[in-house]
Coordinates of C-alpha atoms and ligand atoms in Angstrom, one line a residue:
M1 CA 42.0 82.9 61.8
F2 CA 41.0 80.0 64.4
G3 CA 41.3 77.3 61.7
K4 CA 44.9 78.2 60.5
L5 CA 46.0 78.0 64.5
A6 CA 43.9 74.4 65.2
D7 CA 45.7 73.1 62.1
K8 CA 49.7 74.5 62.6
S9 CA 48.4 73.0 66.5
K10 CA 46.3 70.1 66.4
C11 CA 43.7 71.3 68.8
R12 CA 40.8 69.7 68.7
L13 CA 38.6 70.8 71.7
M14 CA 37.6 74.1 71.3
A15 CA 38.8 77.9 70.9
V16 CA 38.2 81.2 71.9
I17 CA 39.6 84.6 69.8
D18 CA 38.9 87.0 71.4
V19 CA 39.7 90.5 68.6
Y20 CA 40.0 93.2 70.3
N21 CA 40.7 96.9 68.9
G22 CA 42.6 94.7 66.7
S23 CA 44.2 93.1 69.0
S24 CA 44.2 89.2 69.8
L25 CA 43.7 87.0 73.2
C26 CA 43.4 83.5 72.1
M27 CA 42.1 80.3 74.8
I28 CA 42.2 77.5 73.2
K29 CA 42.3 73.7 74.8
C30 CA 44.7 70.7 73.5
N31 CA 44.6 68.2 73.8
N32 CA 48.8 67.6 73.0
G33 CA 50.5 70.4 74.6
V34 CA 52.3 71.9 71.0
C35 CA 52.6 75.5 71.7
F36 CA 51.3 78.1 68.4
S37 CA 52.3 81.3 67.4
S38 CA 49.2 83.6 66.7
S39 CA 49.4 85.5 63.0
L40 CA 50.6 88.6 64.5
G41 CA 53.7 87.7 65.5
K42 CA 55.2 89.2 68.9
T43 CA 52.9 86.7 71.3
S44 CA 53.2 85.1 74.4
C45 CA 51.3 81.7 74.9
S46 CA 51.3 80.1 78.3
F47 CA 49.8 76.6 78.7
S48 CA 47.6 75.7 81.7
R49 CA 48.4 71.3 82.3
S50 CA 45.3 71.1 84.7
Q51 CA 42.8 72.9 82.6
R52 CA 44.8 72.0 79.1
T53 CA 44.0 75.2 78.3
F54 CA 46.8 77.7 75.7
S55 CA 46.3 80.9 76.2
C56 CA 48.0 83.7 73.6
M57 CA 48.7 87.4 73.2
A58 CA 50.1 89.5 71.1
S59 CA 52.5 90.9 73.1
S60 CA 52.1 94.8 71.9
S61 CA 48.7 95.1 72.1
A62 CA 47.3 94.1 75.7
A63 CA 48.1 93.3 79.2
V64 CA 45.8 90.5 81.1
T65 CA 45.3 91.4 84.9
E66 CA 45.6 88.6 87.1
E67 CA 42.2 88.2 87.2
G68 CA 42.2 87.6 84.0
K69 CA 41.1 90.8 82.2
Q70 CA 41.9 92.3 79.9
Q71 CA 44.3 95.6 80.3
L72 CA 44.6 98.0 76.9
T73 CA 47.5 99.5 76.1
G74 CA 48.6 102.2 73.7
D75 CA 49.4 100.3 70.7
S76 CA 46.8 98.8 70.9
F77 CA 45.0 101.1 68.7
I78 CA 47.9 101.3 66.4
R79 CA 47.3 99.7 63.4
P80 CA 48.9 96.1 63.6
H81 CA 51.1 96.3 60.5
L82 CA 52.5 99.6 62.0
R83 CA 52.7 97.7 65.0
E84 CA 55.9 95.4 63.3
L85 CA 57.5 98.3 61.4
S86 CA 61.3 99.0 62.2
P87 CA 61.8 102.9 62.8
Y88 CA 63.2 104.8 59.7
Q89 CA 66.7 105.7 61.1
P90 CA 67.2 109.1 60.4
I91 CA 70.9 110.8 60.6
L92 CA 71.4 112.6 64.1
P93 CA 70.7 116.0 64.0
F94 CA 74.0 118.5 63.5
E95 CA 73.3 120.0 67.0
V96 CA 73.0 117.1 69.1
L97 CA 75.8 115.6 67.0
S98 CA 78.4 118.3 67.6
T99 CA 77.5 117.8 71.5
R100 CA 77.9 114.0 71.0
L101 CA 81.7 114.8 69.1
G102 CA 82.5 117.9 71.1
R103 CA 82.5 119.8 68.3
K104 CA 81.1 123.3 67.1
P105 CA 78.9 122.2 63.5
E106 CA 81.0 124.3 62.3
D107 CA 84.6 122.3 62.5
I108 CA 82.2 119.1 61.4
V109 CA 83.0 118.5 58.3
K110 CA 79.5 116.7 57.6
L111 CA 79.7 114.4 54.3
D112 CA 76.9 111.5 55.2
A113 CA 74.0 113.2 53.9
N114 CA 74.1 114.4 51.0
E115 CA 73.4 117.8 51.5
N116 CA 74.8 121.2 50.0
P117 CA 77.2 122.4 51.8
Y118 CA 77.4 125.9 50.2
G119 CA 73.7 126.9 51.3
P120 CA 71.8 129.0 49.4
P121 CA 72.2 131.9 47.9
P122 CA 72.0 135.1 49.6
E123 CA 68.6 136.4 48.5
V124 CA 67.1 133.1 50.7
F125 CA 68.7 135.2 53.9
E126 CA 67.4 138.1 52.9
A127 CA 63.6 137.2 52.1
L128 CA 63.5 135.1 55.0
G129 CA 64.5 138.1 57.4
S130 CA 62.4 140.5 55.9
L131 CA 59.1 137.6 55.9
K132 CA 56.0 139.7 56.6
F133 CA 53.4 137.3 57.4
P134 CA 54.2 134.2 59.3
Y135 CA 51.0 134.2 60.8
I136 CA 49.0 133.7 58.2
Y137 CA 48.3 130.6 56.9
P138 CA 50.4 129.5 52.9
D139 CA 49.2 129.4 49.9
P140 CA 48.3 126.0 49.8
E141 CA 48.5 125.6 45.7
S142 CA 52.1 128.1 46.2
R143 CA 51.2 129.4 42.8
R144 CA 53.8 131.5 43.4
L145 CA 56.1 128.9 43.5
R146 CA 55.2 126.2 41.1
A147 CA 54.8 129.8 38.5
A148 CA 58.5 129.9 38.6
L149 CA 59.0 126.1 38.9
A150 CA 57.4 126.8 35.7
E151 CA 59.2 129.3 33.8
D152 CA 62.6 127.1 35.3
S153 CA 61.8 123.7 34.5
G154 CA 59.9 124.4 30.9
L155 CA 56.7 122.7 32.1
E156 CA 53.7 124.5 32.6
S157 CA 52.5 125.0 36.1
E158 CA 49.5 122.9 36.0
Y159 CA 51.8 119.8 35.9
I160 CA 53.4 120.5 39.0
L161 CA 52.6 120.0 43.0
V162 CA 55.3 121.2 45.5
G163 CA 55.5 119.4 48.8
C164 CA 56.9 119.3 52.4
G165 CA 60.9 118.0 50.5
A166 CA 60.5 115.3 48.0
D167 CA 60.0 112.3 50.5
E168 CA 56.5 114.4 51.6
L169 CA 55.1 113.2 48.0
I170 CA 57.0 109.9 47.6
D171 CA 54.3 109.1 50.8
L172 CA 51.2 111.3 48.9
I173 CA 51.7 109.0 45.9
M174 CA 51.6 105.8 47.3
R175 CA 48.8 107.3 50.1
C176 CA 46.8 107.9 46.3
V177 CA 47.6 104.5 44.4
L178 CA 47.6 101.9 46.8
E179 CA 45.5 99.7 48.4
P180 CA 46.4 97.6 51.7
G181 CA 48.1 94.8 50.7
D182 CA 49.7 96.1 46.6
S183 CA 52.5 96.5 45.6
I184 CA 55.7 98.2 44.6
V185 CA 58.7 97.2 42.7
D186 CA 61.9 98.8 44.6
C187 CA 65.2 98.4 43.1
P188 CA 67.7 98.3 45.7
P189 CA 70.7 99.7 46.6
T190 CA 68.5 102.3 46.3
F191 CA 66.3 105.3 48.2
T192 CA 65.6 103.8 51.3
M193 CA 62.3 106.2 51.5
Y194 CA 60.8 104.0 48.7
A195 CA 60.4 100.7 51.2
F196 CA 60.2 102.5 53.8
D197 CA 56.8 104.4 53.1
A198 CA 55.0 101.5 51.5
A199 CA 55.3 99.5 55.2
V200 CA 53.7 102.1 56.8
N201 CA 51.1 102.3 53.2
C202 CA 50.5 98.9 54.1
A203 CA 52.0 97.9 51.1
R204 CA 54.1 94.9 49.6
V205 CA 57.5 95.8 48.6
L206 CA 58.6 93.3 45.4
K207 CA 62.3 93.7 45.6
V208 CA 63.8 93.3 41.8
P209 CA 68.0 94.2 43.3
R210 CA 69.9 95.9 40.6
K211 CA 73.2 94.2 38.5
V212 CA 76.5 94.0 40.2
D213 CA 77.0 97.8 37.8
F214 CA 73.8 98.9 39.9
S215 CA 72.2 99.0 36.4
L216 CA 68.5 98.2 36.5
D217 CA 67.3 94.2 35.7
V218 CA 65.3 95.4 33.2
Q219 CA 64.1 91.4 32.4
R220 CA 63.4 91.0 36.3
I221 CA 61.3 93.9 36.7
T222 CA 59.2 93.0 33.8
E223 CA 58.3 89.9 34.8
V224 CA 57.5 91.0 38.1
V225 CA 55.1 93.5 35.9
E226 CA 53.6 90.6 34.8
H227 CA 53.0 88.3 37.3
E228 CA 52.7 90.2 40.8
K229 CA 50.7 93.5 38.8
P230 CA 52.2 95.6 41.2
K231 CA 51.0 98.9 41.6
I232 CA 53.8 101.7 41.2
I233 CA 57.4 101.2 40.8
F234 CA 60.2 102.9 41.7
L235 CA 63.4 104.5 39.4
T236 CA 66.0 106.5 41.1
S237 CA 68.5 108.6 38.4
P238 CA 71.2 109.2 39.6
N239 CA 70.7 106.4 42.4
N240 CA 71.3 107.0 45.9
P241 CA 73.9 105.7 46.4
D242 CA 75.4 104.4 44.3
G243 CA 75.1 107.8 41.3
S244 CA 74.6 105.8 38.8
V245 CA 71.9 106.5 36.3
I246 CA 69.3 105.1 34.3
N247 CA 69.8 105.2 30.1
E248 CA 66.6 106.0 27.9
D249 CA 66.2 102.4 26.3
D250 CA 65.5 101.0 29.7
L251 CA 62.9 103.5 31.4
L252 CA 61.0 103.5 27.9
K253 CA 60.7 99.3 28.7
I254 CA 59.9 100.2 31.5
L255 CA 57.4 102.9 30.8
N256 CA 55.9 100.7 28.7
L257 CA 54.9 98.2 30.9
P258 CA 51.6 98.2 33.1
I259 CA 52.9 100.2 35.9
L260 CA 53.5 103.7 37.4
V261 CA 57.0 104.8 37.0
V262 CA 57.9 107.6 39.6
L263 CA 61.2 108.8 38.4
D264 CA 62.9 110.5 41.7
E265 CA 65.4 113.0 40.5
A266 CA 67.0 114.8 43.2
Y267 CA 70.3 114.7 41.8
I268 CA 69.5 115.5 38.5
E269 CA 71.4 118.9 38.3
F270 CA 74.9 117.3 38.8
S271 CA 74.5 113.9 36.3
G272 CA 74.8 117.1 33.2
L273 CA 71.7 115.2 31.6
D274 CA 68.1 117.2 31.0
S275 CA 65.7 116.3 33.4
K276 CA 62.1 114.0 32.0
M277 CA 60.0 116.2 34.0
G278 CA 58.1 117.2 30.5
W279 CA 57.9 113.8 29.6
V280 CA 54.8 113.4 31.7
K281 CA 53.0 115.2 29.1
K282 CA 53.5 112.5 27.2
H283 CA 53.6 109.5 29.5
E284 CA 50.7 108.6 31.8
N285 CA 52.2 106.6 33.7
L286 CA 54.7 108.4 34.9
I287 CA 55.5 111.0 38.1
V288 CA 58.7 112.8 37.8
L289 CA 60.2 114.1 41.5
R290 CA 62.8 116.8 41.9
T291 CA 64.0 118.9 45.3
F292 CA 65.9 121.9 46.2
S293 CA 67.6 119.9 49.0
K294 CA 70.4 120.0 46.4
R295 CA 69.9 121.7 43.8
A296 CA 69.5 125.1 46.2
G297 CA 70.7 123.6 49.9
L298 CA 67.7 123.6 51.4
A299 CA 67.4 120.7 52.9
G300 CA 66.3 122.1 56.0
L301 CA 63.6 124.5 54.8
R302 CA 61.5 121.0 53.0
V303 CA 60.5 122.0 49.7
G304 CA 60.4 119.6 47.3
Y305 CA 58.3 119.5 43.7
G306 CA 57.0 116.5 40.9
A307 CA 55.8 116.9 38.0
F308 CA 52.8 114.5 37.2
P309 CA 50.3 113.9 34.2
L310 CA 47.2 116.1 34.6
S311 CA 44.7 113.1 35.0
I312 CA 47.0 111.5 38.3
I313 CA 47.7 115.2 39.9
E314 CA 44.2 116.3 39.6
Y315 CA 43.9 113.6 43.1
L316 CA 46.4 114.5 44.2
W317 CA 45.5 118.2 45.0
R318 CA 42.5 116.6 46.8
A319 CA 45.0 114.3 48.6
K320 CA 47.3 116.7 49.9
Q321 CA 47.6 118.9 53.8
P322 CA 46.6 122.3 52.3
Y323 CA 49.3 123.6 54.3
N324 CA 51.8 121.6 53.3
V325 CA 54.4 124.2 51.9
S326 CA 55.2 126.6 54.5
V327 CA 55.8 129.9 54.2
A328 CA 59.3 130.5 54.8
A329 CA 59.5 127.1 52.5
E330 CA 57.9 129.1 49.7
I331 CA 59.7 132.3 50.0
S332 CA 63.4 130.3 50.4
A333 CA 62.5 128.6 47.4
C334 CA 61.3 131.1 45.2
A335 CA 64.5 133.2 45.8
A336 CA 66.6 130.7 44.6
L337 CA 65.1 130.6 41.4
E338 CA 65.3 134.5 41.5
N339 CA 69.5 133.5 41.5
P340 CA 70.0 130.8 38.3
T341 CA 74.1 132.3 38.4
Y342 CA 74.8 131.5 42.4
L343 CA 73.3 127.6 41.5
E344 CA 74.9 126.7 38.6
K345 CA 78.1 127.7 39.8
V346 CA 77.4 125.9 43.3
K347 CA 77.1 122.6 40.8
V348 CA 79.5 123.2 38.7
A349 CA 82.0 123.4 42.5
L350 CA 80.7 120.4 43.6
V351 CA 80.8 118.7 40.1
Q352 CA 84.6 119.7 39.7
E353 CA 85.0 118.9 42.9
R354 CA 83.1 115.0 42.7
E355 CA 86.1 114.9 40.2
R356 CA 88.9 115.7 42.3
L357 CA 87.3 113.6 45.6
F358 CA 87.4 110.7 43.3
N359 CA 90.4 110.3 42.1
L360 CA 91.8 111.5 45.4
L361 CA 89.6 108.1 46.5
K362 CA 90.9 106.3 44.3
G363 CA 94.6 106.7 45.2
V364 CA 93.7 105.4 49.1
P365 CA 94.6 101.9 48.8
F366 CA 91.5 100.4 51.2
L367 CA 88.9 102.2 49.1
N368 CA 87.3 100.9 45.7
P369 CA 84.7 104.6 44.6
Y370 CA 82.6 103.6 41.9
P371 CA 81.7 106.4 38.9
S372 CA 79.0 108.5 40.4
Y373 CA 76.7 111.3 38.0
S374 CA 75.9 112.7 41.5
N375 CA 77.2 114.9 44.0
F376 CA 78.2 111.7 46.6
I377 CA 80.7 109.1 46.1
L378 CA 80.1 105.3 47.0
C379 CA 82.7 103.1 48.2
E380 CA 83.6 99.8 48.7
V381 CA 85.9 99.3 51.5
T382 CA 88.3 96.8 50.5
E383 CA 91.6 94.8 51.9
G384 CA 90.0 93.8 55.1
R385 CA 88.8 96.7 56.5
D386 CA 86.0 97.5 58.2
A387 CA 83.1 99.5 56.9
K388 CA 81.3 100.5 59.3
Q389 CA 84.7 100.7 62.1
L390 CA 86.1 103.4 58.7
K391 CA 83.1 105.6 59.8
E392 CA 82.8 105.7 63.2
D393 CA 86.9 106.4 63.2
L394 CA 86.0 108.9 61.1
A395 CA 83.6 110.6 63.7
K396 CA 86.1 110.8 65.8
M397 CA 88.0 112.6 63.8
G398 CA 84.8 115.1 62.9
V399 CA 84.6 113.2 59.7
M400 CA 80.8 112.1 59.1
I401 CA 80.4 109.4 56.1
R402 CA 77.9 107.1 55.6
H403 CA 77.5 103.5 56.5
Y404 CA 75.0 100.9 55.7
S405 CA 73.7 98.6 57.8
N406 CA 71.7 96.0 55.2
K407 CA 73.9 93.1 54.3
E408 CA 74.0 93.8 50.7
L409 CA 76.0 97.9 51.6
K410 CA 78.2 96.4 54.6
C411 CA 81.2 96.6 53.0
Y412 CA 80.9 99.5 51.5
V413 CA 80.5 103.4 52.7
R414 CA 79.5 106.7 50.4
V415 CA 81.2 110.1 51.0
S416 CA 79.1 113.2 49.9
V417 CA 81.0 115.9 48.1
G418 CA 81.2 118.4 50.2
K419 CA 84.0 121.9 49.5
P420 CA 87.7 121.9 48.2
D421 CA 88.7 122.2 52.7
Q422 CA 86.2 119.5 53.6
T423 CA 87.7 117.1 51.2
D424 CA 91.6 117.9 51.8
I425 CA 90.4 117.4 55.7
L426 CA 88.4 114.1 54.9
M427 CA 92.0 112.9 52.7
D428 CA 93.9 114.0 55.4
C429 CA 92.2 111.7 58.1
L430 CA 92.1 108.8 55.4
A431 CA 96.3 109.1 55.2
R432 CA 95.8 108.7 59.2
L433 CA 93.6 105.6 59.6
S434 CA 96.5 103.9 56.8
Ligands
PLP501 C1 66.8 109.4 45.8 C2 66.4 110.5 46.7 N1 65.0 110.9 46.6 C3 64.4 111.7 47.4 C4 65.4 112.8 49.1 C5 64.3 113.1 49.8 O1 64.6 114.2 49.2 P1 63.7 115.9 50.0 O2 65.0 116.3 51.1 O3 63.5 117.0 48.7 O4 63.2 115.1 50.7 C6 66.5 112.0 48.8 C7 67.4 112.9 49.9 O5 68.2 112.3 50.1 C8 67.0 110.9 48.0 O6 68.1 110.4 47.9

């Protein structure tokens, strides 16, 4: 570190670097008075002309008292890469939203998080109401649920692991595979948790943006894999936020590369395509993730699952938290699978509503909707209208849609498919804003 600083600041006399709990305090005597910045990012520097001394300190790590003593602050214990991390921006909790908008939760048209507005089948409420042993820890292997999933998917339960949402499995995979400094390939625009979890796990994110039609840039992915040797690529099909699917040729090309492919099928039920869960038997480098959040309306109960090659799954078993799936989550998911007719009916309703919503959105002069294989529709906001303003105007009317702050999607909004009456309210509000 000294060498780097000395080069930058052209310091000639001396340097004292005190690394204390990951924080850095640097004292450097210089001739020329050129300031420098430490590699820790946020740094405050002071320069004493009389003593020809620079004192620089990472601002988030420790404070120095007037007597020059170092005083610990809590964040000095935090790993440096996490101190630099911007927090994930989740959507507002329903109750908070309700208070903020001054509306009852049932009067909010919530089309911002791709939830399933029909909720789970009645069996779930019955099972939760008759929960017998909430005071006993859950089955760490979620045996009942994995057996039900084997039946549901046609893939034997030894290939299946359940998590506290697909989100937990994304993080678990990274914890098992990535060393600090390793990299993942992310293909934005896509689900932002891949990049977020990579940052938490101290991994680099190599971005290979999708093409203008949101298809994957397989050529570029191949080059990046060859040159940078990333460990994992995250592919989402249907992709969130645009709803496009990955074609099989592209997937096979990527599976032929020396990289672990995590195929996120959170929305596969709405695509009309078969899940690729069974493929994990023939591809040692494929993991397929799915969730109960969308297909079964269980987003609040947090149950996701994944199909893994046997050579990989054993390590996830070792690393996972033993009680990651609560008893409430497991019995709810099992109960939902007991009523496949309900799940099918709800899926058909959402797919039909998606087509109706798409046609209605096409008629809005300032929106350009993209065809979707999922339970949401991405719309470009055109004619000089501001997408963020549109989201805010709709929110004031009690209709929540998703807007993105990143520059690539600044001019877009994403609308989840709701029930027909929710579509009607949305369209009515859009007409009022026209
Ligand atoms: C592509 C994708 N994967 C995973 C998830 C998270 O699923 P879960 O609710 O099971 O954590 C989401 C949630 O919106 C998603 O869009």
